Short mmCIF file of C-alpha atoms and ligand atoms in Angstrom, two decimals:
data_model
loop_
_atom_site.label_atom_id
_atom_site.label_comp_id
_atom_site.label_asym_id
_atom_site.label_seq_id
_atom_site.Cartn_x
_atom_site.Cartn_y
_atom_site.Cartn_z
CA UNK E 1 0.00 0.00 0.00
CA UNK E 2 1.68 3.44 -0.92
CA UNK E 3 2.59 5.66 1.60
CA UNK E 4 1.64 8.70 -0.38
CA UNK E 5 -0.23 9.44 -3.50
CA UNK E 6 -0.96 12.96 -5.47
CA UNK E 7 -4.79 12.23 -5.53
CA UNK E 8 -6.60 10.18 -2.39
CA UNK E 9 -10.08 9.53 -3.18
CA UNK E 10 -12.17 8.61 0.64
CA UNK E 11 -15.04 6.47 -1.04
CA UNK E 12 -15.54 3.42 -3.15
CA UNK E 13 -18.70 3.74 -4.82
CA UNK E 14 -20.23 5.57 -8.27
CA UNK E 15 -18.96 9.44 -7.67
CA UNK E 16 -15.60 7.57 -6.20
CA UNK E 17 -15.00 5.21 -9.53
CA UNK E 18 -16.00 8.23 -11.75
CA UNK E 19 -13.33 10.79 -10.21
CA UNK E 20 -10.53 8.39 -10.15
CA UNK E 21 -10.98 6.77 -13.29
CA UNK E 22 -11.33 10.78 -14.68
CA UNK E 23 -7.92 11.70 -13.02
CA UNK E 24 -5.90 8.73 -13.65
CA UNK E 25 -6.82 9.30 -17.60
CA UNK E 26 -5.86 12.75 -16.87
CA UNK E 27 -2.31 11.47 -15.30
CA UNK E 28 -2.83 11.98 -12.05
CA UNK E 29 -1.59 9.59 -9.55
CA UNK E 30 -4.53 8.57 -7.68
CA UNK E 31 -4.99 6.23 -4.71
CA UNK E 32 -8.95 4.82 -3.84
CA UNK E 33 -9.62 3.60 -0.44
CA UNK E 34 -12.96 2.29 1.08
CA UNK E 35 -15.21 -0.38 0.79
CA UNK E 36 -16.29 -1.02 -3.14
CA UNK E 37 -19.71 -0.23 -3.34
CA UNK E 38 -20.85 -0.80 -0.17
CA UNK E 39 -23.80 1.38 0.14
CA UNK E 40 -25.14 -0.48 -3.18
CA UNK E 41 -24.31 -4.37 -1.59
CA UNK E 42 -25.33 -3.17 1.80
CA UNK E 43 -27.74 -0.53 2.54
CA UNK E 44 -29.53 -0.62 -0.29
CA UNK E 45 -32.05 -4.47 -0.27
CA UNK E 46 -30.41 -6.88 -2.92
CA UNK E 47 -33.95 -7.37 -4.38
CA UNK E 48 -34.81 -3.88 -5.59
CA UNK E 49 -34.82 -2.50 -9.04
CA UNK E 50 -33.35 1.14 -10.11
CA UNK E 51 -35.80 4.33 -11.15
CA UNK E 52 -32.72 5.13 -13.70
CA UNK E 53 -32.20 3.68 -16.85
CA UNK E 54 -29.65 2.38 -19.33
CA UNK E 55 -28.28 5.61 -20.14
CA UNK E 56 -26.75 6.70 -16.78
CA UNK E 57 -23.33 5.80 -16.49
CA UNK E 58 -19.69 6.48 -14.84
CA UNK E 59 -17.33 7.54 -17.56
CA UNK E 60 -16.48 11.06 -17.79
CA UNK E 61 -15.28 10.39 -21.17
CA UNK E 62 -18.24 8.36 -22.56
CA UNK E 63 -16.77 5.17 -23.73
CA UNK E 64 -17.10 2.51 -20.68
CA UNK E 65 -20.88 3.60 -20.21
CA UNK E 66 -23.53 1.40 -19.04
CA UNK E 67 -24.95 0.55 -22.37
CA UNK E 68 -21.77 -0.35 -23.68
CA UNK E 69 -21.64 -2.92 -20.73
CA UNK E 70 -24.94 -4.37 -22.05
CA UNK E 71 -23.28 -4.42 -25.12
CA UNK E 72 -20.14 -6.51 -23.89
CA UNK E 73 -22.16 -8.50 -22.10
CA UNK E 74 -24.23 -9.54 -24.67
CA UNK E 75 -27.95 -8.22 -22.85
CA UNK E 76 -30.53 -6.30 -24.24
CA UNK E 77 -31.90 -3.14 -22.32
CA UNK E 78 -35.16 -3.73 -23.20
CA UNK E 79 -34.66 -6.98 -21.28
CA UNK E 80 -34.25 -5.15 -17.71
CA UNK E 81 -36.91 -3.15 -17.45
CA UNK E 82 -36.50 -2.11 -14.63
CA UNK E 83 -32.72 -2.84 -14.12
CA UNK E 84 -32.31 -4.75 -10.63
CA UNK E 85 -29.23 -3.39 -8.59
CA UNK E 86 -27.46 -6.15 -9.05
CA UNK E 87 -26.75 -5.62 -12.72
CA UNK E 88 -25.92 -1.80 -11.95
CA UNK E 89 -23.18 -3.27 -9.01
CA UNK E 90 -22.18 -5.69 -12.09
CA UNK E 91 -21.36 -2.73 -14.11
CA UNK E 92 -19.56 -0.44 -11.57
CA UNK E 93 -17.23 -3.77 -11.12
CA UNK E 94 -16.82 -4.00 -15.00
CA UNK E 95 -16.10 -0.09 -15.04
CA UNK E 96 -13.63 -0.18 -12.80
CA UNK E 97 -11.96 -3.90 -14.60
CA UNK E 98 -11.81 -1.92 -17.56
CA UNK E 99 -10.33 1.04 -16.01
CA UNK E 100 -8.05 -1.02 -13.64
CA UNK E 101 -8.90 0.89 -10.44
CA UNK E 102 -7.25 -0.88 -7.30
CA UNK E 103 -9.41 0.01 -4.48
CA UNK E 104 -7.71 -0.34 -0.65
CA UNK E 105 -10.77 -1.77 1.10
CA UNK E 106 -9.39 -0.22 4.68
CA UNK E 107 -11.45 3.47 5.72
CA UNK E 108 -9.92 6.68 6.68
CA UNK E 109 -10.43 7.15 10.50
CA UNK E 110 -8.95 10.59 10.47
CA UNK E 111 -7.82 13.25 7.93
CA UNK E 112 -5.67 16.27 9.11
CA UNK E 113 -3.58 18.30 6.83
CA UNK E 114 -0.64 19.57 9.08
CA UNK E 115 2.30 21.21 6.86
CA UNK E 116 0.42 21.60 3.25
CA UNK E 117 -0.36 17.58 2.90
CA UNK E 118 -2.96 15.94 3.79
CA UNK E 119 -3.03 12.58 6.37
CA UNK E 120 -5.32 10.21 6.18
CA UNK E 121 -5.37 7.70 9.26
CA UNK E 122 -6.09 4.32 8.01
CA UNK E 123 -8.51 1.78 10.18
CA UNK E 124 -5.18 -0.10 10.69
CA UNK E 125 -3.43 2.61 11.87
CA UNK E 126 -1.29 3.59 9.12
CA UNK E 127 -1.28 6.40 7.36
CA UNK E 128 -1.54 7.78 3.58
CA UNK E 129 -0.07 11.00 2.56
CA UNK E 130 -1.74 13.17 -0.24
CA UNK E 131 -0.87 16.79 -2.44
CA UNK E 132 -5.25 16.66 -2.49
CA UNK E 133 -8.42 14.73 -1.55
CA UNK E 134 -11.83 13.89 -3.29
CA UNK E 135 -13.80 12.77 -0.51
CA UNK E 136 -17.14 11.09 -1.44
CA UNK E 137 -19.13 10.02 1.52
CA UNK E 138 -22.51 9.19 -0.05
CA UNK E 139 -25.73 10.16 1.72
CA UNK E 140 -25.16 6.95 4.32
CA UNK E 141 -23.77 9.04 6.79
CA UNK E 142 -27.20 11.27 6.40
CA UNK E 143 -29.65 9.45 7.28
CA UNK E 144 -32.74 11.36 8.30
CA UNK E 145 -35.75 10.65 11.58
CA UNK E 146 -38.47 12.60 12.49
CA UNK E 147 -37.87 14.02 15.67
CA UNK E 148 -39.71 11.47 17.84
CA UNK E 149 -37.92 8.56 16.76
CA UNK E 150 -36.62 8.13 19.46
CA UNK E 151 -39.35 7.00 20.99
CA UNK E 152 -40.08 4.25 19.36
CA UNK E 153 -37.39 1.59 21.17
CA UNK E 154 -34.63 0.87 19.15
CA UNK E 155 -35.14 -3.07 18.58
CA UNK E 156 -38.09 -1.99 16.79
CA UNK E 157 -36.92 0.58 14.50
CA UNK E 158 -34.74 0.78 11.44
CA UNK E 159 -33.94 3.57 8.60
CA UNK E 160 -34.45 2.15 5.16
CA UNK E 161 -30.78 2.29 5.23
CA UNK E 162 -30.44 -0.12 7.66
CA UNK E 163 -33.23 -2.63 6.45
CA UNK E 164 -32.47 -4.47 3.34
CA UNK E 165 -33.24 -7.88 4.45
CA UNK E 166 -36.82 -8.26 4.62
CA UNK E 167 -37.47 -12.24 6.21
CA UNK E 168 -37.52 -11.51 9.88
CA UNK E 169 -40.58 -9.13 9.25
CA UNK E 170 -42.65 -12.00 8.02
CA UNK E 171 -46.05 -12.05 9.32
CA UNK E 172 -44.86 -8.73 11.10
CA UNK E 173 -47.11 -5.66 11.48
CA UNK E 174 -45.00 -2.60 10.52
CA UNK E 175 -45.50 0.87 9.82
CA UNK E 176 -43.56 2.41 7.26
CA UNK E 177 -42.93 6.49 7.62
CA UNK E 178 -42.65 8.43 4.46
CA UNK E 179 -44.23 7.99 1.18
CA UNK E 180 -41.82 8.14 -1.60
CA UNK E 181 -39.91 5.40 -4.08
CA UNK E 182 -38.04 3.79 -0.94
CA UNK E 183 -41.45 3.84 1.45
CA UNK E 184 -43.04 2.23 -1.55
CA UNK E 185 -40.38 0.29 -2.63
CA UNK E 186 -40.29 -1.32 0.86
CA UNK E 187 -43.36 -1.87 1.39
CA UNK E 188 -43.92 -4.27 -2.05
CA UNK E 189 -40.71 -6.32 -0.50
CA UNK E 190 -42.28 -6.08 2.87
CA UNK E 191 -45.40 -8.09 0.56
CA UNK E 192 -42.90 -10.29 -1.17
CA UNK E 193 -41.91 -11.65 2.01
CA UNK E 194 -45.06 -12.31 3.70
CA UNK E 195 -45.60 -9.28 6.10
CA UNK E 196 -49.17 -9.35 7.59
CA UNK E 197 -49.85 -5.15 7.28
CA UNK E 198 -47.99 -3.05 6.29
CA UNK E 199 -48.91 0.76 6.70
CA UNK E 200 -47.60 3.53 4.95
CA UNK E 201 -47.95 6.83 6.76
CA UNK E 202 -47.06 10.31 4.91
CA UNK E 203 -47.37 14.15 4.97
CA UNK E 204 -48.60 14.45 1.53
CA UNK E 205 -50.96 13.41 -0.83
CA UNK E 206 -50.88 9.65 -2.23
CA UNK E 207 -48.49 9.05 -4.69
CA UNK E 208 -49.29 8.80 -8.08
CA UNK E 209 -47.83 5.83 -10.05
CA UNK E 210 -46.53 6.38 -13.26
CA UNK E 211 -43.92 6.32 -15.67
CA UNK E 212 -41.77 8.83 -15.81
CA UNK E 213 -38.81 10.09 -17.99
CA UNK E 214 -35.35 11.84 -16.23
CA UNK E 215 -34.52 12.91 -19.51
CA UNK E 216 -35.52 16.54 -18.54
CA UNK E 217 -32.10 16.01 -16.21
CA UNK E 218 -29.84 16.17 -19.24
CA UNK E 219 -29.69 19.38 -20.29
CA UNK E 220 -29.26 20.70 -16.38
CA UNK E 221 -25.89 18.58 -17.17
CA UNK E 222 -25.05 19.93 -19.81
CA UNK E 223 -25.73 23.16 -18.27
CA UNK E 224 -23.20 22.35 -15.70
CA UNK E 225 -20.41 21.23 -17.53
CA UNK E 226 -20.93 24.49 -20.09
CA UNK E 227 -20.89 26.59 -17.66
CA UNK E 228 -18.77 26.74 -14.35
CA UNK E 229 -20.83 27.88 -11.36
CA UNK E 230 -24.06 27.24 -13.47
CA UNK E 231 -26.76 25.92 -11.06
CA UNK E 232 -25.36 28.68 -8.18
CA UNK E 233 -25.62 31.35 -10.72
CA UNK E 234 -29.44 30.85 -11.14
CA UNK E 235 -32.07 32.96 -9.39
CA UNK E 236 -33.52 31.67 -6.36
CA UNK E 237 -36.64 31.47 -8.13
CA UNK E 238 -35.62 29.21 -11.29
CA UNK E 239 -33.36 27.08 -8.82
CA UNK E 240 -37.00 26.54 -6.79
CA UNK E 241 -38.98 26.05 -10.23
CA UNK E 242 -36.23 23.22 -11.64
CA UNK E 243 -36.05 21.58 -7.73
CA UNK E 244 -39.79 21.38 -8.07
CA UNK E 245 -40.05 19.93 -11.36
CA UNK E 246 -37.09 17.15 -9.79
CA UNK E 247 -39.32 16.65 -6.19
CA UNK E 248 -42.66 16.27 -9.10
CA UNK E 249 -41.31 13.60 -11.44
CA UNK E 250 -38.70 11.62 -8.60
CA UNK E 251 -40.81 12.19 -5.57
CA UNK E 252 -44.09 12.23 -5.82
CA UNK E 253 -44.53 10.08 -8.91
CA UNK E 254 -43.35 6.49 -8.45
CA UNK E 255 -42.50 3.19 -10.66
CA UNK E 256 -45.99 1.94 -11.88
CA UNK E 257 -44.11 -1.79 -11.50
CA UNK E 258 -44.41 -1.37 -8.07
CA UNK E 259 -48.53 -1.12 -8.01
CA UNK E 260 -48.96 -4.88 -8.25
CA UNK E 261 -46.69 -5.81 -5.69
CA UNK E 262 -48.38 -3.90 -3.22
CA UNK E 263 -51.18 -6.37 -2.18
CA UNK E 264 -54.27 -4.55 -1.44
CA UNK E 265 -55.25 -6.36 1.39
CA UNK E 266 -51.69 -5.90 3.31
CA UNK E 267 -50.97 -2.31 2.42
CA UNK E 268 -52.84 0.87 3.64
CA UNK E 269 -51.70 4.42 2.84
CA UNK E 270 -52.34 7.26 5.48
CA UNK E 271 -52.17 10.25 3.04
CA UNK E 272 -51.52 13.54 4.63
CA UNK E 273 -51.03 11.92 8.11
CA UNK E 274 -48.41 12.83 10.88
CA UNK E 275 -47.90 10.87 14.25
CA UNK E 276 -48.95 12.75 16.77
CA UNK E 277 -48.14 9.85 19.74
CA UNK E 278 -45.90 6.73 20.15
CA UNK E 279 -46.49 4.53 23.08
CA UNK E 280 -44.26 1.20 23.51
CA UNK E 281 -46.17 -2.22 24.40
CA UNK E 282 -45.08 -5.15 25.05
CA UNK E 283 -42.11 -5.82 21.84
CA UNK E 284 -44.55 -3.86 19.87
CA UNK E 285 -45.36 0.10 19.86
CA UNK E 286 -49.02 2.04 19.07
CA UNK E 287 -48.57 5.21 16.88
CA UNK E 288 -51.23 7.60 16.97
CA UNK E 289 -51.98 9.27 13.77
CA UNK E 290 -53.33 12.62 12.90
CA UNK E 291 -56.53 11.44 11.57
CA UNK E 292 -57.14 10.19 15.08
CA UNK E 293 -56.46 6.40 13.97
CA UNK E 294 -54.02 3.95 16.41
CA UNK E 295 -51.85 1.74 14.89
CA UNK E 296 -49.62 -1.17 16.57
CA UNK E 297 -46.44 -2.29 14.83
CA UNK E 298 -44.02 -5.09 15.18
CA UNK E 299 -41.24 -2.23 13.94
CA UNK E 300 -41.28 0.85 12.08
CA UNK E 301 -39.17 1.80 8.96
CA UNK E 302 -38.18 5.69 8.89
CA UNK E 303 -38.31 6.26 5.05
CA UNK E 304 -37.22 10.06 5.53
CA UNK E 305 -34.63 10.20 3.11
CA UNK E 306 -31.04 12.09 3.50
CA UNK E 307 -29.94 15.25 4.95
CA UNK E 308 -26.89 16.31 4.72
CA UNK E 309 -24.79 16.85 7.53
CA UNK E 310 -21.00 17.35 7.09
CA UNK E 311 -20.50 17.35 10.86
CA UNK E 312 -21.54 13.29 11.09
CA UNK E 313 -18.98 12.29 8.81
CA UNK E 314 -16.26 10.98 11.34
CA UNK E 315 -12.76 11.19 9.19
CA UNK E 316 -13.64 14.87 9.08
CA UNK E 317 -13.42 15.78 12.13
CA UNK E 318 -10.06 17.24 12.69
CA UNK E 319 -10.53 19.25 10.13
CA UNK E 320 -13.97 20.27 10.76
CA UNK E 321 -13.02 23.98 12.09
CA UNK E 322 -11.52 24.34 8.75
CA UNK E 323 -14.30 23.64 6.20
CA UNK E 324 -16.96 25.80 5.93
CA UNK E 325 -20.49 24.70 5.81
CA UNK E 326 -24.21 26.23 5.22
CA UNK E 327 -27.05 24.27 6.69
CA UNK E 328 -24.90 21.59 7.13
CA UNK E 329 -23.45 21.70 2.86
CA UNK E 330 -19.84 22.56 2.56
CA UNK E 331 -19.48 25.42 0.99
CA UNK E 332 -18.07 24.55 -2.65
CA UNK E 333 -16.15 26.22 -5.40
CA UNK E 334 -17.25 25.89 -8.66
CA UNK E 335 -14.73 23.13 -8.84
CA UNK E 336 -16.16 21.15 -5.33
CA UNK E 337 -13.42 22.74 -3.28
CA UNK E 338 -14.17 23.28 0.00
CA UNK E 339 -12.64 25.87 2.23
CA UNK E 340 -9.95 23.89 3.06
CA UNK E 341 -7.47 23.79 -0.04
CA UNK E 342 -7.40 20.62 -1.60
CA UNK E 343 -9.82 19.14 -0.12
CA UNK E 344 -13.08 18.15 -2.61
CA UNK E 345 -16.43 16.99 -1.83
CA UNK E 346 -18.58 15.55 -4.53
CA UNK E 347 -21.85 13.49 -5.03
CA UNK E 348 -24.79 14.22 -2.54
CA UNK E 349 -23.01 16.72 -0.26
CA UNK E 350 -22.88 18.98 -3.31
CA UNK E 351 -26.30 19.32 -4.07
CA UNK E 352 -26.97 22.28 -2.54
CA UNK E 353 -24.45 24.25 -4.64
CA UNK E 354 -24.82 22.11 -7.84
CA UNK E 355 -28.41 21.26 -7.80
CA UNK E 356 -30.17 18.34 -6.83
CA UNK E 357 -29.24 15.69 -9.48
CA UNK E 358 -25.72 15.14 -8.08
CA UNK E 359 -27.37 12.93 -5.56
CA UNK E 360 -28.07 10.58 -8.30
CA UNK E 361 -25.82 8.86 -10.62
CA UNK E 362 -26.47 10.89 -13.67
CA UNK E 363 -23.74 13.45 -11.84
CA UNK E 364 -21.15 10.96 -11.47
CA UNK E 365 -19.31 11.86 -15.14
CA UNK E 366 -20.22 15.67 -15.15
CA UNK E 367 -18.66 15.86 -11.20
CA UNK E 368 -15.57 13.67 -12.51
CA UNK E 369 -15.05 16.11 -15.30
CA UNK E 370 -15.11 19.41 -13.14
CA UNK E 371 -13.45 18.16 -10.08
CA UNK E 372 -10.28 16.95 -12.15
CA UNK E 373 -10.11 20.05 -14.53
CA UNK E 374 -10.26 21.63 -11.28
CA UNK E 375 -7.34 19.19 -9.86
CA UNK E 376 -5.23 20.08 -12.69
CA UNK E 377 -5.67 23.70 -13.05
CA UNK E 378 -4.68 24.12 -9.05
CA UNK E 379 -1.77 22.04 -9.81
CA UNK E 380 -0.59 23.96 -12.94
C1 FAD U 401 -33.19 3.39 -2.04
C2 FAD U 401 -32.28 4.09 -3.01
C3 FAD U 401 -32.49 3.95 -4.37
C4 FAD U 401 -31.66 4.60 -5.28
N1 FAD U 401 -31.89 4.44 -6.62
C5 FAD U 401 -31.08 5.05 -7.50
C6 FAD U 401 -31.28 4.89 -8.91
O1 FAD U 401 -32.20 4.21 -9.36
N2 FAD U 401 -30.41 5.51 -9.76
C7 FAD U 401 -29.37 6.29 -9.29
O2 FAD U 401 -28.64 6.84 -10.09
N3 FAD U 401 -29.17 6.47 -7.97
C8 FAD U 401 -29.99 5.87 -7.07
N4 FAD U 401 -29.79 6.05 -5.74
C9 FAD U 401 -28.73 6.99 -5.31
C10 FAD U 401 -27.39 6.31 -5.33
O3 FAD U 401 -27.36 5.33 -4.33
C11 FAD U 401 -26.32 7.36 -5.10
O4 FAD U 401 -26.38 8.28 -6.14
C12 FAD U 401 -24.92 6.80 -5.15
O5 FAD U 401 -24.75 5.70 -4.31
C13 FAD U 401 -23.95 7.86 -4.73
O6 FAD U 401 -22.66 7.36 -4.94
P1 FAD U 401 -21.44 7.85 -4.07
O7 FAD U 401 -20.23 7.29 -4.72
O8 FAD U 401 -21.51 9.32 -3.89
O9 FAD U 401 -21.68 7.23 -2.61
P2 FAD U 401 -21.90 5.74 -2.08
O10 FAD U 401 -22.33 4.83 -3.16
O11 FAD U 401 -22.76 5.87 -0.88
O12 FAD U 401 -20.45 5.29 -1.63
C14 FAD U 401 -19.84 5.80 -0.46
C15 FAD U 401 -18.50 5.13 -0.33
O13 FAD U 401 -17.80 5.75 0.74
C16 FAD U 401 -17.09 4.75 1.42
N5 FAD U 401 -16.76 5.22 2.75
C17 FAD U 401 -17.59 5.56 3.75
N6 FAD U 401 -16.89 5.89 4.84
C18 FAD U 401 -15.59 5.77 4.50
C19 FAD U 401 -14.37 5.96 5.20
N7 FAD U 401 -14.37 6.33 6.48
N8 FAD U 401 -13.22 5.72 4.56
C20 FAD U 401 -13.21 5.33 3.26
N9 FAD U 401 -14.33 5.15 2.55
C21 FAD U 401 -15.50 5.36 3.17
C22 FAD U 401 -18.01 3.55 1.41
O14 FAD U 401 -17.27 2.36 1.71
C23 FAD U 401 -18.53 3.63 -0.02
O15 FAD U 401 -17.65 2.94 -0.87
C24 FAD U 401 -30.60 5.42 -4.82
C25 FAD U 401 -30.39 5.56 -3.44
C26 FAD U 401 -31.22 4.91 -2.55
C27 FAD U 401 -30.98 5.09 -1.08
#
């Protein structure tokens, strides 16, 4: 394992493989450590399909996309529709065969930079030295509750994060919070595996199922990568008009494949319902809703989504009093530098100051592309 490296990229998954496949083809000397794709193998259930299609993909230079993986691997598109995870965690592995990325499974338990370098501390105790960093946490550390979570006791509570393995909840009563693609989502594999009720309790309005197209994403791209500082350049009104055109089509419209898997007579929605009281029973817990219904649950699944948080990312602590954040977002150059020189955040954290497709991976090549031009014009 090298003791030091010009480029150290903290993260193993999409945005990770994007950036360091972009910057060693740009001839930088780059060094990947964490697990490989460990949110997609463990936090996210083996058995569920993707909202994005064939055409999102990891290369910043277009060649090792995903449908020239179908292509190589002699499948048709049209034949995974939708695409399950697992051939999306196929294709990340064949991306990074193809662009022979080593990745050092170990994690970064601490990152200081004390004379001009950075350190990462290694979980084994050793240490990496590097001129600059890409970290890319994901939203894992983010994970978002209600306030009264709490209350419910913690045996009998996950985040969707946490819940990807659906057999102990068979025959289980559970109460699913939230009411987007993952509440949804959860509860049909909640039905696959034999769960007696399932209820599915939400601020807004029912869902509508239907099939939607991202492809009003693309230009917001192409907007990005034409245009440096795009997205933070707009007014606060077009930024609110394009974010609610992205919560419309991803958030409240959901995959129609999911509408038969829902089995009528297990699932109940509580549209524009809040829980107003949680009382623990005996290994089970009543939630009072605001429609003035009760409802007892073997465990309940917190389906709130991501915040982001830059303080609950460990590794950055030391250097915490050094990168400056807004509502919890580091604050980003145009290139996703932080305040701290040399030090890059990309993927979910920089939605705020890129807009909110870079928590998807349609941002993975378009991130990849800025944050190395932005590598290479600091080091020129
Ligand atoms: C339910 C669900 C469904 C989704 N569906 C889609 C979809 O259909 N299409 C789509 O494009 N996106 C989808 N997403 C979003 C997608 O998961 C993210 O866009 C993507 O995972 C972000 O990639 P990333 O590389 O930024 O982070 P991640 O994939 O989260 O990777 C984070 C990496 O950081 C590493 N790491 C963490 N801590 C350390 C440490 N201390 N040291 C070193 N490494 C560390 C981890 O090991 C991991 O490798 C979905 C997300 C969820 C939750």
């Amino acid at each position: 394992m090298p003791k030091r490296t010009d480029l150290l990229v903290i993260g193993a998954g999409p945005y990770a493989y994007s950036a360091a496949a972009c910057a060693r083809a740009n001839g930088i000397e780059t060094h990947i450590v964490g697990h490989s794709m460990a949110f997609w193998q463990e936090q996210m259930p083996a058995e569920m399909f993707l909202r994005s299609g064939p055409d999102w993909h990891l290369d910043a230079d277009g060649n090792y996309t995903f449908e020239a993986y179908f292509a190589d691997r002699e499948m048709r598109p049209e034949d995974f529709d939708p695409i399950p995870i697992s051939v999306f965690i196929d294709y990340a592995e064949w991306f990074r065969q193809h662009m022979s990325l080593e990745v050092d499974e170990r994690l970064v338990t601490d990152l200081t930079k004390p004379n001009g370098a950075f350190v990462a501390t290694m979980d084994d105790g050793s240490t990496i030295t590097a001129e600059k960093v890409v970290a890319v946490p994901g939203a894992s550390y983010f994970a978002n509750f209600p306030r009264w979570y709490t209350n419910v006791p913690s045996p009998l509570r996950s985040h969707t994060s946490e819940l990807v393995s659906f057999e102990n909840l068979a025959a289980a009563r559970v109460v699913i919070i939230g009411g987007r693609q993952s509440a949804y989502e959860w509860a049909a594999l909640l039905c696959d595996h034999g769960a007696e009720q399932v209820h599915v309790v939400h601020r807004h309005p029912t869902p509508q199922f239907a099939k939607v197209s991202w492809a009003f994403v693309n230009p917001y791209i192409d907007q990005t990568l034409a245009q440096r500082g795009w997205w933070r350049r707009l007014p606060a009104s077009e930024q609110q008009r394009i974010s609610g055109e992205f919560w419309r089509v991803g958030r409240l419209t959901l995959e129609p494949w999911l509408v038969p898997r829902l089995a009528t007579k297990v699932v109940t929605s509580h549209p524009d319902c809040t829980v107003v009281d949680v009382t623990p029973e005996h290994q089970a817990v009543r939630l009072q809703l605001s429609d003035l219904s009760t409802l007892t649950a073997d465990h309940v699944i917190f389906a709130c989504g991501y915040k982001t948080d830059l303080s609950r990312i460990p590794y950055l602590h030391s250097v915490s009093h050094q990168v400056s954040t807004t509502d919890g977002f580091p604050d980003l150059t145009e290139g996703f530098e932080t305040s701290l020189a040399g030090l890059h955040v990309i993927g979910f954290a920089s939605t705020r100051d890129f807009g909110p497709f870079y928590g998807f991976t349609k941002g993975c090549p378009s991130s990849a592309r800025i944050a190395v031009d932005e590598l290479m014009r600091s080091a020129a």
